[in-house]
Amino acid sequence: MKLTATTWQTVGPFFRIGLERFYVSDLTFPGIAGERIEIRGRVLDGDNEPVPDAVIEIWQADAHGKYFRAENVAREKKNEKMFRGFGRVSTSDDGSFHFKTIKPGAVAAPDGTLQAPHIAVSVFMRGLLRRLTTRMYFPGDTANADDFVLHKVDPARWQTLIAKSSATDKNLLEWNVLLQGADETVFFNA
């Protein structure tokens, strides 16, 4: 008897087939306010091997700490463009991904205080029935010390959430997603 997986038993890798036309790696455009940054990273499994068929989504506020809202589109001025704050890319064969965006402003926390600037990240990949959610924070940002989400994480693990600055380009950040192991990225229940 031969056992064969059926479609309801298999999760991916169908991302390139179904989502490729929706990939957005460059969230910047002329006239949008904010400091331009590039984020480069890799998705690595528990053996530190690249995951070549994952999809990374990012959601973020604009430079003023405001999220894109559909109801604001109707109020948009004709000569102003709204920053949408959403990007999606697949990883390459070496597990790498790349985004061009702006550094987001601080947004309000549930208690009314301000959160540190951050980018919300979702990871989709074969074998996952539910996406993984995490955040990427900015190196050297003094607001990190007071961020309510970071305070829910063991400070020894903050380094998995804070990107690293490039030694040669202040606008280039490196941030990797490690799926398992001692330096596993902190993931949150969504």
CSV table of C-alpha atoms in Angstrom, one decimal:
chain,number,residue,atom,x,y,z
A,1,MET,CA,0.0,0.0,0.0
A,2,LYS,CA,1.3,3.4,-0.9
A,3,LEU,CA,0.5,6.4,1.3
A,4,THR,CA,0.2,9.7,-0.6
A,5,ALA,CA,-0.4,13.1,0.9
A,6,THR,CA,-3.6,14.7,-0.4
A,7,THR,CA,-4.1,18.5,-0.7
A,8,TRP,CA,-5.9,18.8,2.6
A,9,GLN,CA,-2.9,17.2,4.3
A,10,THR,CA,-0.3,19.5,2.7
A,11,VAL,CA,0.5,23.0,3.6
A,12,GLY,CA,2.3,24.8,0.7
A,13,PRO,CA,4.6,25.6,-0.9
A,14,PHE,CA,2.0,27.4,-3.0
A,15,PHE,CA,2.9,31.0,-2.2
A,16,ARG,CA,4.7,31.8,-5.4
A,17,ILE,CA,1.7,30.5,-7.4
A,18,GLY,CA,-1.0,32.3,-5.4
A,19,LEU,CA,0.7,35.4,-4.1
A,20,GLU,CA,3.5,36.5,-6.4
A,21,ARG,CA,1.4,39.1,-8.2
A,22,PHE,CA,0.7,40.7,-4.8
A,23,TYR,CA,4.4,41.1,-3.8
A,24,VAL,CA,5.4,44.6,-2.8
A,25,SER,CA,9.0,45.1,-1.7
A,26,ASP,CA,9.3,48.9,-2.1
A,27,LEU,CA,6.9,50.9,0.1
A,28,THR,CA,8.6,54.2,-0.7
A,29,PHE,CA,7.6,56.7,-3.4
A,30,PRO,CA,8.4,60.4,-4.1
A,31,GLY,CA,6.8,62.9,-1.7
A,32,ILE,CA,6.2,60.5,1.2
A,33,ALA,CA,7.5,61.8,4.5
A,34,GLY,CA,10.0,59.8,6.6
A,35,GLU,CA,13.5,58.5,6.8
A,36,ARG,CA,14.1,55.9,4.0
A,37,ILE,CA,15.5,52.6,5.2
A,38,GLU,CA,16.2,49.2,3.7
A,39,ILE,CA,15.7,46.0,5.6
A,40,ARG,CA,17.6,42.9,4.6
A,41,GLY,CA,17.4,39.5,6.3
A,42,ARG,CA,17.0,35.8,6.0
A,43,VAL,CA,14.6,33.2,7.3
A,44,LEU,CA,16.5,30.3,8.8
A,45,ASP,CA,15.3,27.0,10.2
A,46,GLY,CA,16.4,25.2,13.4
A,47,ASP,CA,19.5,23.9,11.7
A,48,ASN,CA,20.5,27.4,10.5
A,49,GLU,CA,19.5,26.4,7.0
A,50,PRO,CA,17.7,28.8,4.7
A,51,VAL,CA,14.0,28.6,4.2
A,52,PRO,CA,13.6,29.2,0.4
A,53,ASP,CA,9.8,29.4,0.1
A,54,ALA,CA,8.6,31.5,3.0
A,55,VAL,CA,6.6,34.7,2.6
A,56,ILE,CA,7.3,37.8,4.8
A,57,GLU,CA,4.6,40.4,5.3
A,58,ILE,CA,5.2,43.7,7.0
A,59,TRP,CA,2.7,46.2,8.4
A,60,GLN,CA,3.7,49.6,9.8
A,61,ALA,CA,2.7,53.1,10.6
A,62,ASP,CA,3.8,56.1,8.6
A,63,ALA,CA,6.5,58.5,9.8
A,64,HIS,CA,3.9,60.3,12.0
A,65,GLY,CA,2.7,57.1,13.8
A,66,LYS,CA,-0.5,56.8,11.8
A,67,TYR,CA,-1.7,53.5,10.2
A,68,PHE,CA,-3.3,53.4,6.8
A,69,ARG,CA,-7.1,53.2,7.2
A,70,ALA,CA,-9.5,52.7,4.3
A,71,GLU,CA,-11.8,55.4,5.7
A,72,ASN,CA,-9.0,58.0,5.3
A,73,VAL,CA,-8.8,57.3,1.6
A,74,ALA,CA,-12.0,59.3,1.0
A,75,ARG,CA,-10.4,62.3,2.8
A,76,GLU,CA,-7.1,62.0,0.9
A,77,LYS,CA,-6.2,65.2,-0.9
A,78,LYS,CA,-5.7,64.8,-4.6
A,79,ASN,CA,-2.1,66.0,-4.5
A,80,GLU,CA,-1.1,63.9,-1.5
A,81,LYS,CA,-0.3,60.2,-1.5
A,82,MET,CA,-1.0,58.1,1.6
A,83,PHE,CA,1.6,55.7,2.9
A,84,ARG,CA,0.0,52.3,2.9
A,85,GLY,CA,2.4,50.6,5.2
A,86,PHE,CA,2.1,47.1,3.8
A,87,GLY,CA,4.7,44.9,2.0
A,88,ARG,CA,5.0,41.3,1.1
A,89,VAL,CA,7.8,39.3,-0.4
A,90,SER,CA,8.9,35.7,-0.7
A,91,THR,CA,12.3,34.5,0.4
A,92,SER,CA,14.9,33.6,-2.3
A,93,ASP,CA,16.7,30.3,-2.5
A,94,ASP,CA,19.1,31.4,0.2
A,95,GLY,CA,16.2,32.4,2.5
A,96,SER,CA,16.8,36.1,2.0
A,97,PHE,CA,14.3,38.9,1.8
A,98,HIS,CA,14.5,42.6,1.2
A,99,PHE,CA,12.2,45.7,1.8
A,100,LYS,CA,12.6,49.4,1.1
A,101,THR,CA,10.4,51.5,3.4
A,102,ILE,CA,10.5,54.3,5.9
A,103,LYS,CA,11.1,54.3,9.6
A,104,PRO,CA,7.7,54.4,11.3
A,105,GLY,CA,6.7,56.9,14.0
A,106,ALA,CA,5.6,55.9,17.4
A,107,VAL,CA,2.0,54.7,17.7
A,108,ALA,CA,-0.2,54.7,20.8
A,109,ALA,CA,-0.2,51.6,23.0
A,110,PRO,CA,-3.5,50.3,24.5
A,111,ASP,CA,-2.8,52.3,27.7
A,112,GLY,CA,-2.3,55.5,25.8
A,113,THR,CA,1.5,55.7,26.1
A,114,LEU,CA,3.6,55.5,23.0
A,115,GLN,CA,5.1,52.3,21.6
A,116,ALA,CA,8.6,52.3,20.3
A,117,PRO,CA,8.8,52.6,16.5
A,118,HIS,CA,8.4,49.0,15.1
A,119,ILE,CA,7.3,47.0,12.1
A,120,ALA,CA,4.8,44.1,12.6
A,121,VAL,CA,6.0,41.0,10.7
A,122,SER,CA,4.1,37.8,9.7
A,123,VAL,CA,5.9,34.7,8.4
A,124,PHE,CA,4.1,32.2,6.2
A,125,MET,CA,5.7,29.0,5.1
A,126,ARG,CA,5.3,25.3,4.3
A,127,GLY,CA,4.4,23.2,7.3
A,128,LEU,CA,2.7,26.1,9.2
A,129,LEU,CA,-1.0,25.9,9.7
A,130,ARG,CA,-0.9,29.4,11.2
A,131,ARG,CA,1.3,32.3,10.4
A,132,LEU,CA,4.1,33.4,12.8
A,133,THR,CA,3.9,37.0,14.1
A,134,THR,CA,6.6,39.1,15.5
A,135,ARG,CA,8.0,42.6,15.5
A,136,MET,CA,11.1,44.3,14.3
A,137,TYR,CA,12.4,47.2,16.4
A,138,PHE,CA,15.1,49.8,15.5
A,139,PRO,CA,18.6,49.7,17.0
A,140,GLY,CA,19.6,52.5,19.4
A,141,ASP,CA,16.0,53.9,19.6
A,142,THR,CA,15.6,55.2,23.2
A,143,ALA,CA,11.9,54.4,23.1
A,144,ASN,CA,12.7,50.6,23.1
A,145,ALA,CA,13.4,50.8,26.8
A,146,ASP,CA,9.7,51.8,27.6
A,147,ASP,CA,7.9,49.7,24.9
A,148,PHE,CA,5.1,47.7,26.5
A,149,VAL,CA,5.5,44.7,24.2
A,150,LEU,CA,9.3,44.5,24.7
A,151,HIS,CA,8.6,44.6,28.5
A,152,LYS,CA,6.6,41.3,28.1
A,153,VAL,CA,9.8,39.7,26.6
A,154,ASP,CA,12.8,38.5,28.6
A,155,PRO,CA,15.4,41.3,28.1
A,156,ALA,CA,18.0,38.6,27.1
A,157,ARG,CA,15.9,37.9,24.1
A,158,TRP,CA,15.3,41.5,22.9
A,159,GLN,CA,18.2,41.0,20.4
A,160,THR,CA,16.0,38.7,18.4
A,161,LEU,CA,13.5,41.6,17.8
A,162,ILE,CA,16.0,44.5,17.3
A,163,ALA,CA,17.5,44.9,13.9
A,164,LYS,CA,21.3,45.5,13.5
A,165,SER,CA,22.7,48.6,11.7
A,166,SER,CA,25.0,48.2,8.8
A,167,ALA,CA,28.5,49.4,9.5
A,168,THR,CA,28.7,51.1,6.1
A,169,ASP,CA,25.2,52.5,5.5
A,170,LYS,CA,23.1,54.0,8.3
A,171,ASN,CA,19.9,53.4,6.4
A,172,LEU,CA,20.5,49.7,5.9
A,173,LEU,CA,19.2,47.3,8.6
A,174,GLU,CA,19.8,43.6,9.0
A,175,TRP,CA,17.2,41.5,10.7
A,176,ASN,CA,16.9,37.7,10.5
A,177,VAL,CA,14.1,35.4,11.4
A,178,LEU,CA,15.3,32.3,13.2
A,179,LEU,CA,12.5,29.7,13.5
A,180,GLN,CA,14.1,27.5,16.3
A,181,GLY,CA,17.1,27.2,18.5
A,182,ALA,CA,18.9,29.2,21.1
A,183,ASP,CA,18.5,32.5,19.3
A,184,GLU,CA,15.0,31.8,18.0
A,185,THR,CA,13.1,34.9,17.1
A,186,VAL,CA,10.4,35.8,19.7
A,187,PHE,CA,7.0,35.1,18.2
A,188,PHE,CA,3.7,36.4,19.6
A,189,ASN,CA,0.2,34.9,19.6
A,190,ALA,CA,-1.9,36.7,17.0
